[in-house]
Short mmCIF file of C-alpha atoms in Angstrom, two decimals:
data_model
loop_
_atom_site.label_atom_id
_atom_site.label_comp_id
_atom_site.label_asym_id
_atom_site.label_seq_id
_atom_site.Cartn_x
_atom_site.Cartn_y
_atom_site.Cartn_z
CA UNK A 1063 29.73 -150.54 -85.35
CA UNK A 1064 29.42 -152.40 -81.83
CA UNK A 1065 30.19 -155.60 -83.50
CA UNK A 1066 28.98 -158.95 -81.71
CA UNK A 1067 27.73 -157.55 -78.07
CA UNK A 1068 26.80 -159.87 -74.83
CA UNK A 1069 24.96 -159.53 -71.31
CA UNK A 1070 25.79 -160.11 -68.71
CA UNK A 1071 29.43 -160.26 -68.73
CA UNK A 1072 29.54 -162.57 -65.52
CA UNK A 1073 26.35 -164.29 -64.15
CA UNK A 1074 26.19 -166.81 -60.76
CA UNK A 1075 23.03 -168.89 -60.72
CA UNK A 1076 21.72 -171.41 -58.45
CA UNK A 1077 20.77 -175.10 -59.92
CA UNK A 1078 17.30 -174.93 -60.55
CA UNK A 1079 16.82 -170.85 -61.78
CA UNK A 1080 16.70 -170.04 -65.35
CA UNK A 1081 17.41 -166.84 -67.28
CA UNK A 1082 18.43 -165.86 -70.70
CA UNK A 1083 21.57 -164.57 -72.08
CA UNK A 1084 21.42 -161.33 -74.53
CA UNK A 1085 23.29 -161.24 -77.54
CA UNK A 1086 23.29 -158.43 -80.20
CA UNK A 1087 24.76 -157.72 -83.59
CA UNK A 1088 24.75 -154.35 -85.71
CA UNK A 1089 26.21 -155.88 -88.95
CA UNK A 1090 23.18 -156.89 -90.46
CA UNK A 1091 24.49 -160.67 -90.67
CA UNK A 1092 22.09 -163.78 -90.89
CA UNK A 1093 23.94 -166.09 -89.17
CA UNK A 1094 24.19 -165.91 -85.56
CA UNK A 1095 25.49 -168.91 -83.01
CA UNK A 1096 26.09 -169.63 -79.48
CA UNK A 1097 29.03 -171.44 -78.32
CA UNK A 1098 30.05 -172.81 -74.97
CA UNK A 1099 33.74 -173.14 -74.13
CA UNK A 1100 35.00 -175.20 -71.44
CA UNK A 1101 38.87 -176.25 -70.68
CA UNK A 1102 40.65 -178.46 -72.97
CA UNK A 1103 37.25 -178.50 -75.24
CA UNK A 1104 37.28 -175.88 -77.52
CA UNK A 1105 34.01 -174.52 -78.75
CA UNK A 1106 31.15 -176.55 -79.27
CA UNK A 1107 28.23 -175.08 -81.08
CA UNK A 1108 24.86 -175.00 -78.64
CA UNK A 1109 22.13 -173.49 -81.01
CA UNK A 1110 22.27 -171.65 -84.59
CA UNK A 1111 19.96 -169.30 -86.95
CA UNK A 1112 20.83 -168.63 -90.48
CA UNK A 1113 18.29 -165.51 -90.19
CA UNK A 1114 15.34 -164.00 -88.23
CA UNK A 1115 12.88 -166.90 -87.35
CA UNK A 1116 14.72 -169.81 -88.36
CA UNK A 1117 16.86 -171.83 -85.72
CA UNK A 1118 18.38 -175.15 -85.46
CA UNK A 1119 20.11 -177.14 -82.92
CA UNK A 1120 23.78 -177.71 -82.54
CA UNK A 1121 26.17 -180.30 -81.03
CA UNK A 1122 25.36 -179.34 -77.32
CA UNK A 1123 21.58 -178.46 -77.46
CA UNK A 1124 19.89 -180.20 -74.29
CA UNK A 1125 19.26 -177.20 -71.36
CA UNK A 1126 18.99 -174.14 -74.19
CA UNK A 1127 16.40 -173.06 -75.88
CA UNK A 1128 16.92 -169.99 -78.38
CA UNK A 1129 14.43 -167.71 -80.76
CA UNK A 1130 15.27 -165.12 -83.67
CA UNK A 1131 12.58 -162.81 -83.94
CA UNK A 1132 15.01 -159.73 -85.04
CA UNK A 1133 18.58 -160.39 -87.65
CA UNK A 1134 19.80 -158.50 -84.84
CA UNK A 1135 18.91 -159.88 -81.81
CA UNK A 1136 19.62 -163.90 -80.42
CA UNK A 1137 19.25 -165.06 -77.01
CA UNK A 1138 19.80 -167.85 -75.24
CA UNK A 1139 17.51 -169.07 -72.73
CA UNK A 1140 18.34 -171.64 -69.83
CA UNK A 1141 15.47 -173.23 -68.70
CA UNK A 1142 16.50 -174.51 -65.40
CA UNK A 1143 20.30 -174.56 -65.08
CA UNK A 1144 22.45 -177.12 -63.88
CA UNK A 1145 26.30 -177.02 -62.45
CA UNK A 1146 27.35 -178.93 -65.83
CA UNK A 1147 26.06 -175.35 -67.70
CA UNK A 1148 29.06 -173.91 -65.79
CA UNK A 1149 30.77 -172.17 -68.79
CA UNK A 1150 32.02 -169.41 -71.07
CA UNK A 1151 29.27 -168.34 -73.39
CA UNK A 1152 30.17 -167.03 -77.05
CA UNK A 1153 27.92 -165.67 -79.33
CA UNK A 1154 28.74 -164.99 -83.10
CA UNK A 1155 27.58 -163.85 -85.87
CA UNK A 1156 28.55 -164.14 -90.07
CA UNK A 1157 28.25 -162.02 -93.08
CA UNK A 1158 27.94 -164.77 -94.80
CA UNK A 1159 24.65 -165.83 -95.54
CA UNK A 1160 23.76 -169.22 -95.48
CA UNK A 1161 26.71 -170.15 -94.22
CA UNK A 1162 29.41 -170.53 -90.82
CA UNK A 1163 31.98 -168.96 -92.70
CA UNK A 1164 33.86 -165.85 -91.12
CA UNK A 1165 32.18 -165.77 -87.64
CA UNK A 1166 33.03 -163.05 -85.66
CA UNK A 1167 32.68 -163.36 -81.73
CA UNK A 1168 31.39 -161.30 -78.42
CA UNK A 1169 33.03 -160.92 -75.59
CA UNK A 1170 31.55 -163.59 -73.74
CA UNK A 1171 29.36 -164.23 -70.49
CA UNK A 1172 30.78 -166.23 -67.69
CA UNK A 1173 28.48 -168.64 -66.19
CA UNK A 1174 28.14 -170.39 -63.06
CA UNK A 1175 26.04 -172.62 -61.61
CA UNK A 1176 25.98 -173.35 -57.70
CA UNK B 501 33.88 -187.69 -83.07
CA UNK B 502 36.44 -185.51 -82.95
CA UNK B 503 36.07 -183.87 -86.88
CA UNK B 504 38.86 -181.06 -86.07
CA UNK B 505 42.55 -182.75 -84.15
CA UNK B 506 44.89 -180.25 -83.16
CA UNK B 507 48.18 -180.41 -81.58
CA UNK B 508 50.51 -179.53 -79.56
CA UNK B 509 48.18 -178.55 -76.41
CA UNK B 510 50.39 -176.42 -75.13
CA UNK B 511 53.17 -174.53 -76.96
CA UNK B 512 56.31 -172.63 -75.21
CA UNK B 513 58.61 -170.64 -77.94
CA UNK B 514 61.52 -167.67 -77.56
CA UNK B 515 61.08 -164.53 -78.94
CA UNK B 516 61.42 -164.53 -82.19
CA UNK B 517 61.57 -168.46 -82.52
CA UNK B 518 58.90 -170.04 -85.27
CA UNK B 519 55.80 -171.30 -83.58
CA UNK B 520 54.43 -173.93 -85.42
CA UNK B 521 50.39 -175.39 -84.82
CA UNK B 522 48.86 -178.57 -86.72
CA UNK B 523 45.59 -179.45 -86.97
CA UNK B 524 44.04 -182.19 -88.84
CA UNK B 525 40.49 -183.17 -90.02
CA UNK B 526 38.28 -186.01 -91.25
CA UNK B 527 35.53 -184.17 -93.06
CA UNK B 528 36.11 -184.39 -96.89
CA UNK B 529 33.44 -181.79 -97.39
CA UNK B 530 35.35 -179.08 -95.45
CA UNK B 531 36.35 -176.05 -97.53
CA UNK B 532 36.84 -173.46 -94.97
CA UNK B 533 39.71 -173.48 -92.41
CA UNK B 534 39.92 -170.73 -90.07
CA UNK B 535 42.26 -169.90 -87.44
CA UNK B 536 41.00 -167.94 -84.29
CA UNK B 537 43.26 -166.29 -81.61
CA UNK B 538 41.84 -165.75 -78.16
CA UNK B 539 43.62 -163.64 -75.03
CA UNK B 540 42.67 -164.08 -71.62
CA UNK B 541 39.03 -163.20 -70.85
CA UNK B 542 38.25 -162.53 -74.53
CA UNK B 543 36.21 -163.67 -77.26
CA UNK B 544 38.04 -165.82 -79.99
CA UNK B 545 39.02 -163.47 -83.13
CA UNK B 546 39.88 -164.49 -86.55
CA UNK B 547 43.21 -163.92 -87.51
CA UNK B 548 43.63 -165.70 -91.09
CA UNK B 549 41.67 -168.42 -92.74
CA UNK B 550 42.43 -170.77 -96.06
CA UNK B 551 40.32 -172.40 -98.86
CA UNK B 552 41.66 -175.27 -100.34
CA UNK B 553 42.30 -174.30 -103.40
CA UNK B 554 45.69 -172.77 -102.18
CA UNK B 555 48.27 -174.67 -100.66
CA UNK B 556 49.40 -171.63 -98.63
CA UNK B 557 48.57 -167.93 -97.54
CA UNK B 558 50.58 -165.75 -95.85
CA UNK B 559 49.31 -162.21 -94.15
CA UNK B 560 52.10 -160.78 -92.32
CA UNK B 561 53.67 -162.95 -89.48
CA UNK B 562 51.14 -165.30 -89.93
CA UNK B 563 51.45 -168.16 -92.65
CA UNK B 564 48.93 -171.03 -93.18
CA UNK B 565 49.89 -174.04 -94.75
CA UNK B 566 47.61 -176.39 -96.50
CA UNK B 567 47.92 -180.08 -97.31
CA UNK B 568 44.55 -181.40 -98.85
CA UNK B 569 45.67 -184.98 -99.91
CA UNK B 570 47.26 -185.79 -96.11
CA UNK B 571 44.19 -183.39 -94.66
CA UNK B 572 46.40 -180.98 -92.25
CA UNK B 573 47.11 -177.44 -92.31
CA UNK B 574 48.95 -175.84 -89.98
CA UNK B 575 49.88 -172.20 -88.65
CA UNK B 576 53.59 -170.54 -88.46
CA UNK B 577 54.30 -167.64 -86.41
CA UNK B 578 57.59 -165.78 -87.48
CA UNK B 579 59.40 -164.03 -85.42
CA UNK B 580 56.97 -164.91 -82.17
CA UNK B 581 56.50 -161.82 -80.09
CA UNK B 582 55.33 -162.09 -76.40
CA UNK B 583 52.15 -160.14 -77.18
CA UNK B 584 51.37 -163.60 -79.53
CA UNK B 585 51.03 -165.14 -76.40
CA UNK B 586 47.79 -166.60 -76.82
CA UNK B 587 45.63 -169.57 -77.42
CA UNK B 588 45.03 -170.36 -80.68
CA UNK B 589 42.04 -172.96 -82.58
CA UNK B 590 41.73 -173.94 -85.69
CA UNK B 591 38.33 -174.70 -87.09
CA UNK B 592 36.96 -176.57 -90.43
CA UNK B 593 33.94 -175.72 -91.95
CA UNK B 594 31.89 -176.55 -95.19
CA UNK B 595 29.61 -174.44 -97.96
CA UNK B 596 26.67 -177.08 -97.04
CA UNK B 597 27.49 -176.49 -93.29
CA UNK B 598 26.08 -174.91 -90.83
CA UNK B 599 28.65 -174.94 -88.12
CA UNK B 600 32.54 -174.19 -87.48
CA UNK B 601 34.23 -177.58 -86.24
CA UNK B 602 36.63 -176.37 -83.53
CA UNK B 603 39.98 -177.89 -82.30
CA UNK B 604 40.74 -178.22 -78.96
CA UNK B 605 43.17 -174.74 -78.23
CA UNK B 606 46.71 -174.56 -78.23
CA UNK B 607 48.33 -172.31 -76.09
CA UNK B 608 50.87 -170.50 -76.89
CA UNK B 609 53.62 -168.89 -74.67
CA UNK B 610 56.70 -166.62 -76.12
CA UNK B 611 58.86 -166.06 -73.57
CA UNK B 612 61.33 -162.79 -73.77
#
């Protein structure tokens, strides 16, 4: 198994441009997340999905927009980015269905905006 | 609201020294308390997690400690190694949640 995978890895956009970030599980789990972690914050939960075609906003929704259309697939789109998006981007995913229990994390995709 | 405190921010121990990380929460409903330990230019991995029905669990060098009534728990390193250099969080979450609450980081450095 590939476990949690991300694209990019690193990403530079100017204010104003939007794109989407990939994320991509093989584990067959519901849950999936995306988390943005900035210094001396932690992780703070942007969007979730407890399975394909159900999604619900976190604690730091405003700028994202996501969609579930696969279990295996959950991306996260920014719609027109903005220096304060500057960030490390985590997805994860559960086995756990229903639930945030055991999440297990990607790599990550370093974003900046100029 | 800060659901998830955790202290110290920063952490410096010598090899093979305890290292010792508290967090505490608010959130009565929390029944699932997860430690994660991240490297440099990683993602966060889980590396031991409690339910409160045990007051401690131990898996290897790692030991969590519980305390439900005062609402900490806390994680000891043994013997610290300088590949535990790291930053650690602890999260909280709940059976009728839908999110892990995470602390702020502590980072920890062993020094040889």
């Amino acid at each position: 198994n590939a476990g949690v995978t991300q694209t990019p890895k690193f990403q530079v956009l100017k204010t104003g441009q939007s794109m989407t970030l990939q994320c991509a599980q093989d584990m067959n789990h519901e849950y999936m997340s995306w988390y943005r972690q900035d210094p001396g914050m932690g992780l703070r939960l942007i969007h979730y999905s407890v399975g394909a075609g159900i999604t619900d906003q976190g604690e730091v929704p405003n700028g994202y927009n996501v969609s579930r259309s696969t279990t295996e697939d959950f991306p996260l789109r920014l719609l027109s980015a903005a220096p304060s998006q500057t960030s490390v981007y985590f997805c994860a995913s559960s086995p756990t269905s229903g639930s945030s229990y055991e999440q297990y994390f990607g790599p990550g995709t370093r974003l900046t905006v100029t | 609201q800060q659901q998830v405190k955790q202290s110290p921010q920063s952490l410096i121990v010598q090899k093979g020294g305890i290292s010792i990380i508290n967090c505490a929460y608010e959130n009565t409903a929390f029944d699932y308390f997860p430690w994660y330990q991240q490297f440099p230019g990683k993602g966060p991995a889980l590396l031991i997690a409690i339910r409160p029905d045990v007051s401690e669990k131990k898996e290897g060098r790692f030991t969590i400690s519980f305390n439900k009534s005062a609402k900490q728990f806390s994680l000891h390193i043994m013997d610290s190694q300088p590949g535990d250099s790291a930053t650690y969080f602890c999260a909280a979450s709940s059976q009728a949640g839908t999110a892990l609450i995470f602390g702020k980081g502590t980072t920890l450095s062993v020094s040889s």
